[in-house]
Coordinates of C-alpha atoms in Angstrom, one line a residue:
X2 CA 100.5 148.4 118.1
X3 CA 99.4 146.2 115.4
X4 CA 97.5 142.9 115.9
X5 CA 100.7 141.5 113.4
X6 CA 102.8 143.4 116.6
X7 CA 100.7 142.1 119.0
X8 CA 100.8 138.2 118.0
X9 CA 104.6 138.3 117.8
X10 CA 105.0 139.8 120.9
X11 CA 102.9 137.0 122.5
X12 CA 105.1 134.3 120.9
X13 CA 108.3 135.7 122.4
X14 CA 106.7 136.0 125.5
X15 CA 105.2 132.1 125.4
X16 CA 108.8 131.5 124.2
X17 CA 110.2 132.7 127.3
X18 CA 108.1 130.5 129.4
X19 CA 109.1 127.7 127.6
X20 CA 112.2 128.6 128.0
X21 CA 112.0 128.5 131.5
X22 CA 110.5 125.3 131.6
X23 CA 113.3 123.6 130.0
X24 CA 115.6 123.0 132.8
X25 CA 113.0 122.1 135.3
X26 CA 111.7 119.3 133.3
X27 CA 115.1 118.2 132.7
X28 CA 116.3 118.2 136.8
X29 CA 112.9 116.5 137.8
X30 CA 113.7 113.8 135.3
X31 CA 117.7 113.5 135.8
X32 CA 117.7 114.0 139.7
X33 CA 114.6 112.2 140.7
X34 CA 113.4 109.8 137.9
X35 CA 110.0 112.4 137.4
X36 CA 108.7 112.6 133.6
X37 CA 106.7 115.2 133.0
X38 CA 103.7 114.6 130.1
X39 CA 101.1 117.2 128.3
X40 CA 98.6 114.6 127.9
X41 CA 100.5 111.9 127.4
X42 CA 103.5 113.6 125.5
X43 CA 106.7 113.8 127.0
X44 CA 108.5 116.9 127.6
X45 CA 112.1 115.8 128.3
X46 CA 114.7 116.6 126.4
X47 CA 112.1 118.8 123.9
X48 CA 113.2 121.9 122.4
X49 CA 110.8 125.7 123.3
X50 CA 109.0 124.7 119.7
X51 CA 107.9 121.6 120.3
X52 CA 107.0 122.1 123.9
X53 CA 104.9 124.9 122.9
X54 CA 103.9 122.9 120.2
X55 CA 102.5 119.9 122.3
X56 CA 100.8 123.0 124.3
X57 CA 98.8 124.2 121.0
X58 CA 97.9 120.4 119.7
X59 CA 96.3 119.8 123.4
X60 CA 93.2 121.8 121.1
X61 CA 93.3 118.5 118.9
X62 CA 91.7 116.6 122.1
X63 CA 90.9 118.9 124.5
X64 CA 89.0 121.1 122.8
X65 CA 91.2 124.3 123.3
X66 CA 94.6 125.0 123.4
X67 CA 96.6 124.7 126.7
X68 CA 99.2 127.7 127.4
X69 CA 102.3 127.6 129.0
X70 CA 101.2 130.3 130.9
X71 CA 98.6 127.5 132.9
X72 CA 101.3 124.5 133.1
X73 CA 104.3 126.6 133.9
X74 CA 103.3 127.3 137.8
X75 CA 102.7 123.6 138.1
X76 CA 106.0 122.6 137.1
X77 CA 107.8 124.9 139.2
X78 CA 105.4 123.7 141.9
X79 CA 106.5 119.9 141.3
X80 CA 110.2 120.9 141.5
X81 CA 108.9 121.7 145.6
X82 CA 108.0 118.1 145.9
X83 CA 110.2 115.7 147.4
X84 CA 109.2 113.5 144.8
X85 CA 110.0 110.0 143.9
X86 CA 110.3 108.2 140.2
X87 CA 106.5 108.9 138.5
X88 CA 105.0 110.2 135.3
X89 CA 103.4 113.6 136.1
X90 CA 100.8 115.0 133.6
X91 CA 100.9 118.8 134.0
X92 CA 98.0 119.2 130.9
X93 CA 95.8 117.0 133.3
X94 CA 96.8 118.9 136.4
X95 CA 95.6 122.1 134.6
X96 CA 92.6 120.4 133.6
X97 CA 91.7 119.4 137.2
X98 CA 93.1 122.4 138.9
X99 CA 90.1 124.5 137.0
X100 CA 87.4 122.2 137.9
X101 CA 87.9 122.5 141.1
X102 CA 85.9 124.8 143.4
X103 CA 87.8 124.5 146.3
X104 CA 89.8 127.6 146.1
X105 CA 93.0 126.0 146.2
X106 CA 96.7 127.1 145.4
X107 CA 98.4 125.8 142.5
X108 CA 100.5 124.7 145.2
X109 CA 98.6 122.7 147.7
X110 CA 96.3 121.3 144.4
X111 CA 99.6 119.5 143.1
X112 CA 101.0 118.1 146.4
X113 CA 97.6 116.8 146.6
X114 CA 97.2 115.5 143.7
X115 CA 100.6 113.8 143.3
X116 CA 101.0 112.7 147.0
X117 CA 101.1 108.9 146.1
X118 CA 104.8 109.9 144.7
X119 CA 105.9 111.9 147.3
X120 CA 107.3 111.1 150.8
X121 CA 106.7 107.9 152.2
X122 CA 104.5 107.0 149.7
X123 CA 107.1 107.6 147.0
X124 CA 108.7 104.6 145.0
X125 CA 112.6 104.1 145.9
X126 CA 114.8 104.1 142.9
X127 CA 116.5 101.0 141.9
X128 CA 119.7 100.3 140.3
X129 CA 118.0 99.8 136.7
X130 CA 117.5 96.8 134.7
X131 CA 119.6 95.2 132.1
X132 CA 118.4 95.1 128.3
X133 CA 119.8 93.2 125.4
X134 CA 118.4 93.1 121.8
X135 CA 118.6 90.0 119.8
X136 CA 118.3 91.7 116.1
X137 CA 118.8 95.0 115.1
X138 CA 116.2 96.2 112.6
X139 CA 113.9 98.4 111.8
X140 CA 112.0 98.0 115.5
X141 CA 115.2 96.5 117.3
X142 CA 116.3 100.4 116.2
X143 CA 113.9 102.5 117.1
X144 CA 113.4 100.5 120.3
X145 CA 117.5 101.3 121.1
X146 CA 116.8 104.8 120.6
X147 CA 113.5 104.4 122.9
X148 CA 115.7 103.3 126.1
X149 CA 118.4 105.1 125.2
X150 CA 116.3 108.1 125.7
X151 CA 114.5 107.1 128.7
X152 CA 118.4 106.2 130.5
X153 CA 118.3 110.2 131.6
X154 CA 118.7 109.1 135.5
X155 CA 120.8 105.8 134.8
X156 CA 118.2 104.4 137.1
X157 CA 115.8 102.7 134.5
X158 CA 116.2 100.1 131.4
X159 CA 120.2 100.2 130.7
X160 CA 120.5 99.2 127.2
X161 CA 123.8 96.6 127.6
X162 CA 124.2 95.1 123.8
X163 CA 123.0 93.5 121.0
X164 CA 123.1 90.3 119.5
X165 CA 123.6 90.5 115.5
X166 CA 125.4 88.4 112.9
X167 CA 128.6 89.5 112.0
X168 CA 128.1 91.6 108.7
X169 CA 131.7 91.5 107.1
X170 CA 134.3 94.5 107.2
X171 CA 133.4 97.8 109.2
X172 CA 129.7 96.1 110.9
X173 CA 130.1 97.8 113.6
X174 CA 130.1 101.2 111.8
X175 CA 127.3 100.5 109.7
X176 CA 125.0 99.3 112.6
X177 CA 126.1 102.7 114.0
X178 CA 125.0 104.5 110.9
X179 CA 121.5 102.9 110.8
X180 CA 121.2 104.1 114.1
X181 CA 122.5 107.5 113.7
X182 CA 120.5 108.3 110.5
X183 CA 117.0 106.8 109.5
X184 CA 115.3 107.9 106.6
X185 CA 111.3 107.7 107.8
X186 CA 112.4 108.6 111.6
X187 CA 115.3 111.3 111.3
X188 CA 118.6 112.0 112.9
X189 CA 119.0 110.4 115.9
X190 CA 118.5 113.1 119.2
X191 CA 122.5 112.6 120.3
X192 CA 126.0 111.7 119.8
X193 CA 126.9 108.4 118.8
X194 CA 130.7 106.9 118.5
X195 CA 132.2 103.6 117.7
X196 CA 134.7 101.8 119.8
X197 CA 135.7 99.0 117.0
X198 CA 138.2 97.7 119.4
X199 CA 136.2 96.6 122.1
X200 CA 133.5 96.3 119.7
X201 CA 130.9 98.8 120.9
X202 CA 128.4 101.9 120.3
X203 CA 128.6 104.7 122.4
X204 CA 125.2 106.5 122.1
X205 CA 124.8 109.5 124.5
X206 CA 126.6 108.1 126.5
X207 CA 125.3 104.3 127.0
X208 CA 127.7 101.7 126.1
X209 CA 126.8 99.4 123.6
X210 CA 128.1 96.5 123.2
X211 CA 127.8 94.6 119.8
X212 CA 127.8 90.4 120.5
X213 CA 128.1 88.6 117.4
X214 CA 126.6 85.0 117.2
X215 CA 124.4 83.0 114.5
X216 CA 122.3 81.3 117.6
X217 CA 121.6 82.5 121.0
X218 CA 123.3 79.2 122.6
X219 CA 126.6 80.8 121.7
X220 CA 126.5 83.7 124.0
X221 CA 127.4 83.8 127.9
X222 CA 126.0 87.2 128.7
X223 CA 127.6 87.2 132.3
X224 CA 130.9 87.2 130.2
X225 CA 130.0 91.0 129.5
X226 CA 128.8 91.9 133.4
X227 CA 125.2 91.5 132.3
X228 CA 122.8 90.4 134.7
X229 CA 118.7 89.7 135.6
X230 CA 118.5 90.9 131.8
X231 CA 115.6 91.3 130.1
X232 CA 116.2 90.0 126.3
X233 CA 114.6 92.0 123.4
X234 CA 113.9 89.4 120.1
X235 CA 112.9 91.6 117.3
X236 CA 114.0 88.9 114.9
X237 CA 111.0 86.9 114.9
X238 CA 112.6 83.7 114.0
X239 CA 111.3 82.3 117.1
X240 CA 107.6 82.2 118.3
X241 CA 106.8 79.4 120.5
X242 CA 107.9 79.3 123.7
X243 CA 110.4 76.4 123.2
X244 CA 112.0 78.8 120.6
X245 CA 112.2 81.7 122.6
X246 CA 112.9 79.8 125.9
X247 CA 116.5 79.0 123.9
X248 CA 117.3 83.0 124.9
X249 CA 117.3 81.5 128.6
X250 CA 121.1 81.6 128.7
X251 CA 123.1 83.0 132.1
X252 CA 122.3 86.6 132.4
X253 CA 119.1 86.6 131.0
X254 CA 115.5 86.7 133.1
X255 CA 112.8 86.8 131.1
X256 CA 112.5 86.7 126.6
X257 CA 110.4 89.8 124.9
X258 CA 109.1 88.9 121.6
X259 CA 108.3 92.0 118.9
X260 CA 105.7 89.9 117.2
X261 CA 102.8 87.6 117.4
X262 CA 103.3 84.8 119.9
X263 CA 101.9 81.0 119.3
X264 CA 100.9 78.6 121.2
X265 CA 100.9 79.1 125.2
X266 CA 102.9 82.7 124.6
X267 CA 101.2 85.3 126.3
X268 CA 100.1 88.3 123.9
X269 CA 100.6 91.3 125.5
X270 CA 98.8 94.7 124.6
X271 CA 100.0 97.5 126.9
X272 CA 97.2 99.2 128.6
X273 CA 94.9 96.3 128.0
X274 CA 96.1 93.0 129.6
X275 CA 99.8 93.9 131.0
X276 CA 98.5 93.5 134.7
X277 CA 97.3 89.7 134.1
X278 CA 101.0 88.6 133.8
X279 CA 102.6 86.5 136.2
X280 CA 105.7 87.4 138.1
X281 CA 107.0 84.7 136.9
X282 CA 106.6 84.2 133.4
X283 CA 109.4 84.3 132.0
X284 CA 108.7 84.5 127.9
X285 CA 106.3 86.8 126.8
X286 CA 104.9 88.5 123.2
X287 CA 103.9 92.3 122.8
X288 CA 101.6 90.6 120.0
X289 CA 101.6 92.8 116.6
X290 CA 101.4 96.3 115.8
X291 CA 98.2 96.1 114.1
X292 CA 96.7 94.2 117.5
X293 CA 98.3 96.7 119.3
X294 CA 96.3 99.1 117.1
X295 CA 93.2 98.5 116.9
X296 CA 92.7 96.0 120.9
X297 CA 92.4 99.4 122.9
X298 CA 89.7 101.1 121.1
X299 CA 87.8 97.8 120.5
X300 CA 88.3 97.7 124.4
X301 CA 86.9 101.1 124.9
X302 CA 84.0 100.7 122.9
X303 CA 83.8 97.2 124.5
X304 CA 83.6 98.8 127.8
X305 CA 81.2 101.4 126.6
X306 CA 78.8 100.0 123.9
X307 CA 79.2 96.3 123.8
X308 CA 80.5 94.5 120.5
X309 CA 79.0 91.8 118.6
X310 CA 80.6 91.1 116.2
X311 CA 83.4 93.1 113.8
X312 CA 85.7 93.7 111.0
X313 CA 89.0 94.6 110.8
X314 CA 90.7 95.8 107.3
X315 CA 94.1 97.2 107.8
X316 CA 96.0 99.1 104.7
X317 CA 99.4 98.5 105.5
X318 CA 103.0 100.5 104.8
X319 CA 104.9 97.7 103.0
X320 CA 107.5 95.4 105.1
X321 CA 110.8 94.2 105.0
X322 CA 109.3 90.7 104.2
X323 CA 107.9 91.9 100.6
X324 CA 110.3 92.2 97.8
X325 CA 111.4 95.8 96.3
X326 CA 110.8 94.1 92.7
X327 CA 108.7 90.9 91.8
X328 CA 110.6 87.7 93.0
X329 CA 109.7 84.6 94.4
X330 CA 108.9 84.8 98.1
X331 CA 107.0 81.8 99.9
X332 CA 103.9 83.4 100.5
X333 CA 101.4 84.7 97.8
X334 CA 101.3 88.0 96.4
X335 CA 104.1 89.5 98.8
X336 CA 106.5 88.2 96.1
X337 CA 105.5 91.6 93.8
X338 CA 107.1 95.0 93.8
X339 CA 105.8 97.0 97.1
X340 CA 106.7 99.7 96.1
X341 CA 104.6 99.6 93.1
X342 CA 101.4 97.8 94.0
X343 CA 98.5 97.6 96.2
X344 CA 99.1 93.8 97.8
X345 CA 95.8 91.8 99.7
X346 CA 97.3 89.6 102.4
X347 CA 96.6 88.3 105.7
X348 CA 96.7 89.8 109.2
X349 CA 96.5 87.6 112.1
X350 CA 95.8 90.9 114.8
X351 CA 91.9 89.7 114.2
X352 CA 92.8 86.4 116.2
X353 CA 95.3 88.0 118.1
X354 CA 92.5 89.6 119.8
X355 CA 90.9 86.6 121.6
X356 CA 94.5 86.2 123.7
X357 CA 94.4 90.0 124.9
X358 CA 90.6 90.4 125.1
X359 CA 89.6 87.5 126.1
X360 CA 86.5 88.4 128.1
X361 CA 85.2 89.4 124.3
X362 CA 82.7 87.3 123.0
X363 CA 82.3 89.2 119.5
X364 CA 83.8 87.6 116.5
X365 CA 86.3 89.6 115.2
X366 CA 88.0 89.0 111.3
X367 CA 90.3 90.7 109.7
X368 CA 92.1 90.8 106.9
X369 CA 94.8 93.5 105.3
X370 CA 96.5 95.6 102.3
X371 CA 99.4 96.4 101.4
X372 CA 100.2 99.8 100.0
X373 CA 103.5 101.4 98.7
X374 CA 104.1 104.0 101.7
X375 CA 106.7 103.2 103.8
X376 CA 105.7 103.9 107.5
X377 CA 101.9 104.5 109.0
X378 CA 99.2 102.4 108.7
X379 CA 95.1 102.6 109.2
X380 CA 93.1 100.1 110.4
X381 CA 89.4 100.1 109.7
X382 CA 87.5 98.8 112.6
X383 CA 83.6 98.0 111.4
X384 CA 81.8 97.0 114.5
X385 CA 78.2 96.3 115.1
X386 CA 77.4 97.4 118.4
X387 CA 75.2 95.9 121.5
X388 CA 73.0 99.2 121.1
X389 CA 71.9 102.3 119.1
X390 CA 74.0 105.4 119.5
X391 CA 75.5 108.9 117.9
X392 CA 78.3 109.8 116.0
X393 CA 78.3 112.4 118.6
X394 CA 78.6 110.4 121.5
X395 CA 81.3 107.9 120.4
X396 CA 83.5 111.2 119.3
X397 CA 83.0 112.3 123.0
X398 CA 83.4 109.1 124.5
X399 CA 86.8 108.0 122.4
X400 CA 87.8 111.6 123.2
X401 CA 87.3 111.3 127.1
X402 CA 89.1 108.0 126.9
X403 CA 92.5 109.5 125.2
X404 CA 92.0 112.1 128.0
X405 CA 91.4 110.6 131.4
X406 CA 91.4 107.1 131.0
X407 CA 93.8 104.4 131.4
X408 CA 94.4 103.9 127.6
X409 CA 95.2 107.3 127.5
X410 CA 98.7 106.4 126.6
X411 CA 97.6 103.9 123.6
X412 CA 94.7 106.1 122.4
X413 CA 94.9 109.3 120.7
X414 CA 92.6 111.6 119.5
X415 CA 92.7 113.9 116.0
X416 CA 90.0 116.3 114.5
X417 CA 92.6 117.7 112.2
X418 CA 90.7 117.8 108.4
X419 CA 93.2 117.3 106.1
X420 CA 95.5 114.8 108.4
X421 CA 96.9 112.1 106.3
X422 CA 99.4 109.0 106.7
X423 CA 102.6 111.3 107.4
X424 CA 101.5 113.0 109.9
X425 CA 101.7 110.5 112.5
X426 CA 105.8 109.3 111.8
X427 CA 107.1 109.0 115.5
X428 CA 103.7 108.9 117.3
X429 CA 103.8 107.3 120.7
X430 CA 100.4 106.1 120.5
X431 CA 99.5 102.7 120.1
X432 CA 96.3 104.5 117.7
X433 CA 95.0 108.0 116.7
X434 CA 91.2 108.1 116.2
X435 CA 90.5 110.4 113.3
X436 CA 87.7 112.4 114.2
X437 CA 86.2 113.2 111.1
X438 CA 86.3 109.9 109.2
X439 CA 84.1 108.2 112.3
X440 CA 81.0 106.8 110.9
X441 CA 78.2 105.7 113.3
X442 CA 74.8 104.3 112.0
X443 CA 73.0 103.1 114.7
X444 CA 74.2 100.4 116.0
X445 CA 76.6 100.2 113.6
X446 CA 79.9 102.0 114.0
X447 CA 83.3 102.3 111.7
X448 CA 86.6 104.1 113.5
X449 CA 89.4 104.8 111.3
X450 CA 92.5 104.0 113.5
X451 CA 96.0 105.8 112.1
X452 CA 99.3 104.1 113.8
X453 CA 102.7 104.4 113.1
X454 CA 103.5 100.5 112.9
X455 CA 107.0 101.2 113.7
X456 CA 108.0 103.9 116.2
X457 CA 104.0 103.6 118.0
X458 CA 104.4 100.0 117.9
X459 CA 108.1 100.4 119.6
X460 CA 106.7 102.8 122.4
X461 CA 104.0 99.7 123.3
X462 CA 107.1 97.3 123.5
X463 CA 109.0 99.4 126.2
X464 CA 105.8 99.9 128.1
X465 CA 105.9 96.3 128.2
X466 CA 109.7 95.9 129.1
X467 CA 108.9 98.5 131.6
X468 CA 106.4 96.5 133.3
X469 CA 107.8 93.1 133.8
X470 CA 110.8 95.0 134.8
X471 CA 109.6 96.7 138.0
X472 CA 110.9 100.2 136.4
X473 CA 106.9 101.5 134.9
X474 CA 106.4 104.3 137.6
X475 CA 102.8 105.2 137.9
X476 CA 100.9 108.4 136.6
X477 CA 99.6 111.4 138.4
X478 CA 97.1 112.3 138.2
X479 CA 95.4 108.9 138.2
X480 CA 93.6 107.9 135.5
X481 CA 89.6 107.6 135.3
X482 CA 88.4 104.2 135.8

């Protein structure tokens, strides 16, 4: 046999496997609420490439590539498990399964090390939690595809309707069409039908229905059997907490904002400060995406090295609030053609970070670019550090935290050498390190941060929605502290 022979006989064979997984996955996560990661990428609803795929880019992190051949026994092990709602990890399972010296089963390692999700210890499933989106935009979008996605058990975030402004003849069927087809993000992973009649979007299966209104005291939301909701504004025409508090109407429990909040708004960063919310705030901001971006990692080198001071210089994809050619527009520069220039402008993620950091007694400015690509940004993150160190030990350290750490799901970790904007479309992350741009001088350090501002930034909101909603199920195994 040839080693040509050989290699293709190994693919059908990892194939196979994959294969096989398929429909476990798919009955953990439809039957009992169970997700099932590869460090920190789903696996539901993903085809044999990509799963064996996610297997092969576990080599971008880990250090070696993770085969099906090692996860497959521990998801049919899981499927054993009278198991309640949770996010099981079966690349960290691996991982911890071959560390450990104690000789035992595949079997009797998982059950231990998921026991805090099965049995009595396991979370009861609820009925779900009502969503609305005020806006439907680029993130209002991508977040509808988000929780339409994650609605596999009907016992999670229930996507109810959206609040837009009524667009003229057929609305309906464009607002369907932007959802259906999206020229950075792709085809959308489903069917999707229109119901003009009763004036709603049918997408896999979720009813959608479209409320149309020019301000939010126009809408009764108990008129459509929604309830406890949890409002979505992705508009960002309202930031301060009188603004957002006019979303208050019958139906609705608490106000999400997609962008920077002011004044007394709390500026949430998934995976940094989500647990200091009060049950009862009621109006909250996910802050932006470039604060989403670069708060973890200053956090883990925070924890790590100590900060004194840094820089922040994002270079941006180009926004819906620039012009296509140069008009007037009320702030400066943005009024030029983004598609055809390099724009300086402001970023406000540098104060952003005081509201989710707070603890952080470095200064941090920022300030930001422009450039004519139209999805993935970078954020530059020049920090002067509390102490001396390596370019080899940050690399292990930032890797170890996208491992095994709690900002595992906001941190990713790439060694790729020719990586470059378009290569992280649709990452979940809220930031990749990129491994071979990392400078480290002695106490001086510069991470290059890669994020997709739309799709990563998206992920970050639902975490959020998840939280406050009671529906974030926790992750086995646990996280490194």
């Amino acid at each position: 046999m040839t080693v040509n022979d050989d290699s293709f006989t190994n693919w059908k064979t990892r194939e196979e496997i994959a294969e096989s997984m398929i429909p476990l996955i798919g009955k953990l996560h439809r039957e009992r609420d169970v997700t099932v990661l590869l460090h920190s990428r789903s696996l539901v609803n993903k085809s044999v490439v990509s799963i064996l795929k996610t297997h092969r880019f576990a080599r971008q992190i880990a250090g070696e590539e993770l085969s099906v051949t090692e996860t497959l026994p521990f998801v049919r092990a899981l499927t054993e498990l009278d198991l309640g709602p949770s996010q099981i990890d079966i690349g960290m399972l691996a991982a911890t399964y071959k560390a450990d010296d104690r000789g035992l089963t595949v079997e009797a390692f998982t059950a231990e090390a998921v026991a805090g999700a099965t049995g009595a210890n396991k979370i009861e499933r609820g009925e779900g939690r009502d969503v609305v989106l005020y806006g439907f935009g680029r993130i209002g979008r991508l977040v509808a595809r988000l929780l339409i996605e994650k609605s596999g058990s009907g016992n999670g975030l229930r996507l109810r309707a959206m609040v837009v402004r009524g667009g003229g003849e057929q609305d309906i069927v464009k607002r369907a069409s932007l959802l259906r087809r999206d020229s950075i993000h792709g085809q959308f992973q489903g069917t999707i039908t229109v119901d003009e009649a009763n004036s709603t979007i049918i997408a896999n299966g979720n009813a959608i229905k479209v409320i149309y209104a020019n301000d939010p005291s126009e809408v009764d939301y108990t008129a459509y059997g929604i309830k406890n909701a949890i409002l979505i504004d992705n508009t960002g025409k309202w930031r301060d907490r009188e603004g957002l508090s006019q979303h208050l109407r019958p139906g609705i429990d608490k106000v999400v904002l997609t962008a920077p909040g002011k004044g007394d708004v709390p500026n949430i960063v998934h995976g940094v400060n989500h647990d200091t919310l009060k049950p009862d705030e009621r109006i909250l901001s996910c802050a932006s995406c470039t604060t989403n971006a670069i708060v973890p990692p200053l956090k883990a080198m925070e924890d790590e090295y100590g900060v004194e001071r840094g820089h922040v210089e994002t270079v941006h994809s180009f926004t819906n609030d620039q012009n296509l050619l140069d008009n007037y527009h009320k702030s400066e520069r943005r009024g030029r053609s983004a598609p055809l220039n390099m724009v300086i402008t402001e970023t406000g993620a540098a104060s952003a970070v005081a509201k989710a950091l707070p603890d952080l007694k470095a200064r941090i400015t920022g300030s930001s670019i422009r450039v004519p690509v139209p999805d993935v940004s970078i954020a530059i993150l020049n920090l002067q550090l509390k102490r001396e160190t390596t370019r080899e030990e940050v690399l292990d350290h930032l890797r170890e935290v996208s491992l095994t750490s709690p900002l595992r799901r906001q941190i990713d970790f790439i060694t790729a050498p020719d990586a470059v904007s378009s290569d992280f479309i649709g990452s979940r992350h809220a930031s990749i390190v990129d491994a071979g741009a990392l400078k480290v001088e002695g106490d001086n350090a510069i991470l290059y941060l890669w994020y997709d501002n739309e799709f990563g930034y998206s992920c970050q909101v639902i975490r959020v929605v998840q939280h406050v909603s009671g529906v974030e199920y926790p992750t086995y195994p646990a996280p490194a502290v």
